[in-house]
Short mmCIF file of C-alpha atoms and ligand atoms in Angstrom, two decimals:
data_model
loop_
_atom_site.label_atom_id
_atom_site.label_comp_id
_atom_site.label_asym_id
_atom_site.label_seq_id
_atom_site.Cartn_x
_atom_site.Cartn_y
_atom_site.Cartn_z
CA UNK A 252 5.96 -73.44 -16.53
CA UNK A 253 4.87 -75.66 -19.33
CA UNK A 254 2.33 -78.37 -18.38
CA UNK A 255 1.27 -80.50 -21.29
CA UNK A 256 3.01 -83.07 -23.31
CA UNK A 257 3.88 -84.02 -26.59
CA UNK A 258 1.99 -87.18 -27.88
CA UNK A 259 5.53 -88.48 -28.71
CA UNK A 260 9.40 -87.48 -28.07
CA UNK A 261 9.91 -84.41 -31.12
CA UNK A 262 11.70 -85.92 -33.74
CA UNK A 263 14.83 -84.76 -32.92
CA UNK A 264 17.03 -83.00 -35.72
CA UNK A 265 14.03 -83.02 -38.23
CA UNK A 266 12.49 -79.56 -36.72
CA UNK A 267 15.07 -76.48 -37.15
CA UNK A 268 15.20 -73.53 -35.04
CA UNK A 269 14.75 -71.19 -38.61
CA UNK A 270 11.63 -72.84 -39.07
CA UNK A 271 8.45 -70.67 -38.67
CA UNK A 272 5.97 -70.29 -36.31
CA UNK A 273 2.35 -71.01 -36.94
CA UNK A 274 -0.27 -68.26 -35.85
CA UNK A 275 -4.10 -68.66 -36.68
CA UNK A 276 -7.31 -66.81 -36.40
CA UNK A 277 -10.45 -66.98 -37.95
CA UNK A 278 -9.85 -63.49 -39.01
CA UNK A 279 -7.57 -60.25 -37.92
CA UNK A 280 -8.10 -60.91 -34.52
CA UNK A 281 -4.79 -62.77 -34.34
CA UNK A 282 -2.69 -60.05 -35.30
CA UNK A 283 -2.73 -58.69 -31.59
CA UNK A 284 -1.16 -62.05 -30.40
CA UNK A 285 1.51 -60.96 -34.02
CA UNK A 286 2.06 -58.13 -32.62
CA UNK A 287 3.18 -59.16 -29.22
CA UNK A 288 5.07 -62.22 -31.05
CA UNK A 289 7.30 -59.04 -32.89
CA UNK A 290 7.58 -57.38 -29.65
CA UNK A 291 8.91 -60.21 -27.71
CA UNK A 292 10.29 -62.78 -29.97
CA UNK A 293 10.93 -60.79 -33.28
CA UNK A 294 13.42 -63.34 -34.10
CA UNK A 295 11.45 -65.87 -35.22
CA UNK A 296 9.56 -66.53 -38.34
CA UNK A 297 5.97 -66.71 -38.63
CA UNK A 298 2.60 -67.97 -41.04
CA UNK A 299 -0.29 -66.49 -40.13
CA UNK A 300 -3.76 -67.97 -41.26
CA UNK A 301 -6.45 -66.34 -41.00
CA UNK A 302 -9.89 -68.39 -41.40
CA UNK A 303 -11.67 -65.73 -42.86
CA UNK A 304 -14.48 -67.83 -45.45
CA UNK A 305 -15.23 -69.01 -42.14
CA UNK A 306 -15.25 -66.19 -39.69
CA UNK A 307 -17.20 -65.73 -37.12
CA UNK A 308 -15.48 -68.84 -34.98
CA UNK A 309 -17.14 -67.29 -31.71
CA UNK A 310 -20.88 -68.27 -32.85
CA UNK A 311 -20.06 -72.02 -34.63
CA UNK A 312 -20.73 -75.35 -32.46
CA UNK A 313 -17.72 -77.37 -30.97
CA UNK A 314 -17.65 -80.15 -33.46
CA UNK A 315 -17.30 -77.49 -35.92
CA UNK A 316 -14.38 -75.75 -34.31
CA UNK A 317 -12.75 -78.39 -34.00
CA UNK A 318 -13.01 -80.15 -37.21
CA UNK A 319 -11.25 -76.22 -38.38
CA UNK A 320 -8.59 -76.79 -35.87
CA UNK A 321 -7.90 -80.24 -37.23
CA UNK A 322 -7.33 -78.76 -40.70
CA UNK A 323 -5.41 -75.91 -39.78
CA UNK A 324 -2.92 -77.67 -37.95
CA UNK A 325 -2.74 -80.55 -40.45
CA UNK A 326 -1.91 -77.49 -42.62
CA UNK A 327 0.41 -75.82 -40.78
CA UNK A 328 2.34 -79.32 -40.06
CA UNK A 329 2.49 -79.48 -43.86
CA UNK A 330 4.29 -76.20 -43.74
CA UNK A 331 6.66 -77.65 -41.81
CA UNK A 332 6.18 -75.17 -38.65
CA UNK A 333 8.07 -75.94 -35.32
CA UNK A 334 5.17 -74.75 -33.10
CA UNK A 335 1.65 -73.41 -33.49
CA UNK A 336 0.49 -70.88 -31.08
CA UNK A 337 -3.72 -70.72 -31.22
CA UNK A 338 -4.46 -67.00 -31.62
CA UNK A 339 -7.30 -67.49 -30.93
CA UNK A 340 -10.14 -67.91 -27.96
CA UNK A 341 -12.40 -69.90 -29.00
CA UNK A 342 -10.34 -72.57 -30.60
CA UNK A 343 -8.32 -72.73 -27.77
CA UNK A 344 -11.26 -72.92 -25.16
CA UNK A 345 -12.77 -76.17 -27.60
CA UNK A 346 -10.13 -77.75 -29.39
CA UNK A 347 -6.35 -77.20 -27.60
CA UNK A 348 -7.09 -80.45 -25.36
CA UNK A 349 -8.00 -82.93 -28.20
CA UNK A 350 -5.75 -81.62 -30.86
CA UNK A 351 -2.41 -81.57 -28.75
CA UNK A 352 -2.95 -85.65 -28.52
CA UNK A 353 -3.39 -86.01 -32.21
CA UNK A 354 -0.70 -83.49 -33.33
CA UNK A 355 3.14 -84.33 -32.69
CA UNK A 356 3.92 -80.49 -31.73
CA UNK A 357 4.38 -78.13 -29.29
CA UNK A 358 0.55 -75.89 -29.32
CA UNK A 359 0.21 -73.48 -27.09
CA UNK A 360 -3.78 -71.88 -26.71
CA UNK A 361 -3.82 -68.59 -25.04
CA UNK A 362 -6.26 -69.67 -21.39
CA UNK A 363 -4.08 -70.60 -19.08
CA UNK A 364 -1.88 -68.05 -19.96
CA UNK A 365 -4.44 -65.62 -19.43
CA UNK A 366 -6.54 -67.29 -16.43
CA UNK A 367 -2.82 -67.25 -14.88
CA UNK A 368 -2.40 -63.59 -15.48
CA UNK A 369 -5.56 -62.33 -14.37
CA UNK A 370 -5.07 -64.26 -10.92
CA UNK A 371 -2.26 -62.03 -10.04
CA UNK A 372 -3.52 -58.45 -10.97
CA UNK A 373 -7.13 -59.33 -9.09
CA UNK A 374 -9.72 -61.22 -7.70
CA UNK A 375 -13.24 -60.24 -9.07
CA UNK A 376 -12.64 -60.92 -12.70
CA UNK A 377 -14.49 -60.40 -15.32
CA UNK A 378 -14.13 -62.12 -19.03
CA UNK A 379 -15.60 -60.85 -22.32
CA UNK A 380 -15.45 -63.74 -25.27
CA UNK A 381 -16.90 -64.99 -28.13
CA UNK A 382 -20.73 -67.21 -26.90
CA UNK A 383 -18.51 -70.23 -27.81
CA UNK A 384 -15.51 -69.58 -25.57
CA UNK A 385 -18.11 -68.29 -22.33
CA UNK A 386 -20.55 -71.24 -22.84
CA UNK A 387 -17.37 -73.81 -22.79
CA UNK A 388 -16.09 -72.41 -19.23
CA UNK A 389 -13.03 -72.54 -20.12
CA UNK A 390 -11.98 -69.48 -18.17
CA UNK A 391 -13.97 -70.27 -15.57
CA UNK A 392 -12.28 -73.11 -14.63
CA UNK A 393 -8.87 -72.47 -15.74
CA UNK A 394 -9.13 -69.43 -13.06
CA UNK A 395 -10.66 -72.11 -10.62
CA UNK A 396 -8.05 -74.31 -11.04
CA UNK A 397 -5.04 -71.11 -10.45
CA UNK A 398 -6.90 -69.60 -7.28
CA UNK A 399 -10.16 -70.90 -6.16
CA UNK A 400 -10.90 -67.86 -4.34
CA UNK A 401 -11.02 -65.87 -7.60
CA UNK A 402 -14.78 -64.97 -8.79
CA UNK A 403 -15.77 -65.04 -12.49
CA UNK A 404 -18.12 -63.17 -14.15
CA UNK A 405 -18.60 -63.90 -18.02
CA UNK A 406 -20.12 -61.65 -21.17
CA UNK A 407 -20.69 -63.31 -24.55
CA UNK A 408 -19.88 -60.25 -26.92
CA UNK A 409 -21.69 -62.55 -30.00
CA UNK A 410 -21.21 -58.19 -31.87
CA UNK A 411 -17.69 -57.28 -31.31
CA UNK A 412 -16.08 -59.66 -33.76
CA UNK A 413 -18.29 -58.79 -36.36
CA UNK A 414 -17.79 -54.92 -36.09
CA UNK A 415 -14.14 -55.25 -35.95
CA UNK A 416 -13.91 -57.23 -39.18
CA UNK A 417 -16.30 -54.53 -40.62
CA UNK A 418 -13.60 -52.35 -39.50
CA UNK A 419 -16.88 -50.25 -37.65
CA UNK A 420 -14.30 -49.39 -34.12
CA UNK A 421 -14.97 -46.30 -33.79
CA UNK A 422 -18.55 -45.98 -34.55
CA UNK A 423 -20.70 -44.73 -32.14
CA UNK A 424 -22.60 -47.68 -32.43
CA UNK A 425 -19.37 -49.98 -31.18
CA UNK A 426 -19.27 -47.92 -27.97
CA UNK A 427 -22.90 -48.23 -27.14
CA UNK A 428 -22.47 -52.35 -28.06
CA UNK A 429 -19.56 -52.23 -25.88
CA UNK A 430 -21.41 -50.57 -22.72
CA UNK A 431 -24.08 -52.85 -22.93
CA UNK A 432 -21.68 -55.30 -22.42
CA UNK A 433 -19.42 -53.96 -20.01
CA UNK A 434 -22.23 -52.11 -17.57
CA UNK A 435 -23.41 -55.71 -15.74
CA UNK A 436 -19.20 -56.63 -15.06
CA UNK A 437 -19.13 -53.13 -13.40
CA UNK A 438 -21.79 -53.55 -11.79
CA UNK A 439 -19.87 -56.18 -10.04
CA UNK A 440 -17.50 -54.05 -9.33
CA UNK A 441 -14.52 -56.20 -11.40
CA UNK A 442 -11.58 -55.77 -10.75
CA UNK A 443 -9.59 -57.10 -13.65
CA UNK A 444 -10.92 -57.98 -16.98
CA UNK A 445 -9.37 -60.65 -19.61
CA UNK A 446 -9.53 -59.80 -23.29
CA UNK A 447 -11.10 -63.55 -23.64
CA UNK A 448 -10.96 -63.03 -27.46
CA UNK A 449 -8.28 -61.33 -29.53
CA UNK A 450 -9.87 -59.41 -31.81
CA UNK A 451 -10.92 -57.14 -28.26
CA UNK A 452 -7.67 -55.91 -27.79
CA UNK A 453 -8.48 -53.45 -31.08
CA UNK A 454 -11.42 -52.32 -29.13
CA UNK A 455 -9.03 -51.00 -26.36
CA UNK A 456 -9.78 -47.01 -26.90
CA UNK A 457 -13.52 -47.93 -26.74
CA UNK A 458 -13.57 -50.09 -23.78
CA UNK A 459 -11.26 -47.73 -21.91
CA UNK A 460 -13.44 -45.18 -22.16
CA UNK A 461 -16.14 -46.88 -20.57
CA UNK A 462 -14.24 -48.95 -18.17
CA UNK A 463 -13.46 -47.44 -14.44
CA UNK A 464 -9.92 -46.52 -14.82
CA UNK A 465 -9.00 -48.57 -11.78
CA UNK A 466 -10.21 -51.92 -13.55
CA UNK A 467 -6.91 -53.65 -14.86
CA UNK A 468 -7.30 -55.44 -18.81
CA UNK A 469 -5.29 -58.75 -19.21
CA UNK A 470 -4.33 -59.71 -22.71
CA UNK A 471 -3.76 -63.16 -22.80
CA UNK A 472 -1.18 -62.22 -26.15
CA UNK A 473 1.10 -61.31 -23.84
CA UNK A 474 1.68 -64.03 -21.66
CA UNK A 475 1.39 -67.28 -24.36
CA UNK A 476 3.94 -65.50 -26.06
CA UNK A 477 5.97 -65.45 -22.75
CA UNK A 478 5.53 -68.94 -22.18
CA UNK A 479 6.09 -69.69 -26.05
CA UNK A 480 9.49 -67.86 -25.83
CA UNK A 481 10.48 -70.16 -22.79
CA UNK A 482 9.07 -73.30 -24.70
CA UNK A 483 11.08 -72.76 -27.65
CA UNK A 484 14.37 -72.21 -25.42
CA UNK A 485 13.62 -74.94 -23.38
CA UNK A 486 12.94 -77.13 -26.83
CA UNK A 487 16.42 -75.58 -28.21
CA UNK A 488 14.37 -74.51 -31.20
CA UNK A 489 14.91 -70.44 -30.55
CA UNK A 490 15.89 -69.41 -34.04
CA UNK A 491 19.12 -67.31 -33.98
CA UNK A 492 18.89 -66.15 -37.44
CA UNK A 493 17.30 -63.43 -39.26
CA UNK A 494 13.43 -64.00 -39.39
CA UNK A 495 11.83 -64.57 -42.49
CA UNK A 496 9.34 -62.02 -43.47
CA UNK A 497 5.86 -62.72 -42.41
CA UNK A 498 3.62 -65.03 -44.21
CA UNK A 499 0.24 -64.27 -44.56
CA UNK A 500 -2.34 -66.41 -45.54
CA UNK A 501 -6.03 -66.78 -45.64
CA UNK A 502 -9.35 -68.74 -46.57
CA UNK A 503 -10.96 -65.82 -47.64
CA UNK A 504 -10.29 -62.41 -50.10
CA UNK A 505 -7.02 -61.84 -49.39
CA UNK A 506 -7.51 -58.09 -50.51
CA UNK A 507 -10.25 -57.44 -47.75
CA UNK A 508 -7.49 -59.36 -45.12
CA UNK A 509 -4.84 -56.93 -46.83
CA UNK A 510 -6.58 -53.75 -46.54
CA UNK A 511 -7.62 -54.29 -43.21
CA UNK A 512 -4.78 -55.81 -41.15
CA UNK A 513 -2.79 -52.78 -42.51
CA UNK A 514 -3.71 -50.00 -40.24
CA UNK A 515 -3.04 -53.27 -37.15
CA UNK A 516 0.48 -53.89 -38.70
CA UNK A 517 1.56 -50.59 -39.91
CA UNK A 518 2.91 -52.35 -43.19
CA UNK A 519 0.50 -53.78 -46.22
CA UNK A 520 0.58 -57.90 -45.78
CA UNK A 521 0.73 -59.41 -49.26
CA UNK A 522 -1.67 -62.69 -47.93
CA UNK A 523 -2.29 -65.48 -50.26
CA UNK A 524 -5.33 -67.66 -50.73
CA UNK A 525 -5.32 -71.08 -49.71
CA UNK A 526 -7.24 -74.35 -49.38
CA UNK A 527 -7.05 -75.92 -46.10
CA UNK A 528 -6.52 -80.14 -46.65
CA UNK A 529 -9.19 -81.96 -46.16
CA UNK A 530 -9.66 -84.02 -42.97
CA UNK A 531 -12.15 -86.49 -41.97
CA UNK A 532 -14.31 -86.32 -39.00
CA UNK A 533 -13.42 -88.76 -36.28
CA UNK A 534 -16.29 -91.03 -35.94
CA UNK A 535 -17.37 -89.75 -32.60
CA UNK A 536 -17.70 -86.11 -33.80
CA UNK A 537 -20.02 -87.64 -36.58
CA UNK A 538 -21.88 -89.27 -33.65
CA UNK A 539 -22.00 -85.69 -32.35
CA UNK A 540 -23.34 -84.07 -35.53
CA UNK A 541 -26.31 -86.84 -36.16
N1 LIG B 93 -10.44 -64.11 -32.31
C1 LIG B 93 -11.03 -65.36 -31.98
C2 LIG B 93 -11.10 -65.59 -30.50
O1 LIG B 93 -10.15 -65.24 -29.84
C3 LIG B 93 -12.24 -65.77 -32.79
C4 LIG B 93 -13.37 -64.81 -32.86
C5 LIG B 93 -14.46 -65.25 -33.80
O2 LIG B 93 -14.18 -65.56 -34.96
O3 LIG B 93 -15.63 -65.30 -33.35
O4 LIG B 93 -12.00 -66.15 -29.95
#
């Protein structure tokens, strides 16, 4: 079920069905949401972006995120993409709502997706995200809104991004990050537990270690790209063709992004460097900022 709407009808006939995908990140969490995009749609094109001058997302304010988001997307629209899927958390916890009435595409974020997902595998549920994404309650009340008998329990993991782009996951020191983290959700006794960021999901040998093996992990990758599938159909934009291959691109060194989202992939990206358009601040985000 897809709830939101367009700002205005799709031009019809001026988006084709071969045209890409957009996928962004601040960094190489994103390729988990790529790699469930080749698993269930590998038809389609894609450009990823990662944000990587900017990384970490998880720690900056709202106004900042957003402001990103807008540039991104004005980006990506340059690129002439057909749909943008936020692979990423954060942006879609701060900026999904305001963007989708400035931008005349389908976006998909990934917490309704996820919030839905989690609802049906348990009802003590615990989320671990970026400080941004827990202190916006975005989960929280996207879980509210699918079953209100659902409980919550949130854990800002400010460390994890950082030791994943430092490409630190199976130092000892991750594990003993990640059971601080984990130890007051199983306390609770949780039943289920979202992946409320998506670099986590390359964290999955560590956290199942710690994790009592009856606690079930939701990755919100797999269900936006479910509903992103049915979108496209629905839109008669499904690309029947051969995909394109992959475009990577970043703000960033692209040989650190190469190097790194290797071993994710299991191919070398060749990413290029590029320079996001500039956008100006609505005048109530400046209001914000003063
Ligand atoms: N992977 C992103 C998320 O899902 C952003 C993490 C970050 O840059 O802090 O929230």
């Amino acid at each position: 079920m897809v709830e939101y709407r367009y700002p205005n009808d799709l031009p019809s006939g001026s988006l084709p069905n071969t045209a890409p995908i957009g996928l962004f990140d601040s960094g190489l969490g994103g390729l988990t949401v790529l790699r469930e995009l080749y698993r269930q749609a590998p038809q389609e094109s894609v450009i990823y972006f990662g944000d990587t001058a900017r990384l970490p997302y998880g720690t900056k304010s709202p106004a900042e995120i957003l402001q990103y988001v807008r540039e991104i997307l004005t980006w990506m629209t340059q690129q002439g993409v057909k749909m943008v899927i936020m692979a990423c958390n954060t942006s879609s916890a701060l900026a999904l709502e305001a963007v989708r009435s400035e931008f005349n595409l389908p976006i998909l974020g990934l917490i309704l997706p996820g919030a839905r997902a989690a609802v049906q595998q348990g009802k003590r549920i615990g989320v671990i995200a970026t400080p941004a994404t827990v202190k916006s309650q975005a989960y929280e009340r996207a879980i509210a809104e699918v079953d209100a008998a659902a409980q919550v329990w949130q854990v800002g993991c400010p460390e994890f991004v950082p030791l994943i782009e430092d490409n630190r996951i199976e130092d000892p020191y991750t594990s003993a990050v990640a059971q601080n983290y984990l130890q007051p959700l199983i306390d609770q006794n949780i039943d289920t537990l979202i992946y409320g960021c998506t670099h986590y999901p390359h964290l999955a040998p560590v956290l199942r270690r710690i994790l009592p093996p009856s606690v079930r992990l939701v990755d919100p990758a797999v269900h936006v790209i479910a509903a992103a599938a049915q979108e496209l159909d629905l839109l008669g934009l499904s690309n029947v063709r051969s995909p394109q291959p992959t475009r990577f691109c970043v703000s960033g060194c692209p040989t650190t992004f190469n190097r790194l989202a290797t071993q994710w992939l299991g191919y070398t990206p060749i990413a290029e460097q590029i320079e996001l358009p500039p956008v100006a601040a609505p005048v109530s985000m400046e209001v914000v900022e003063q």
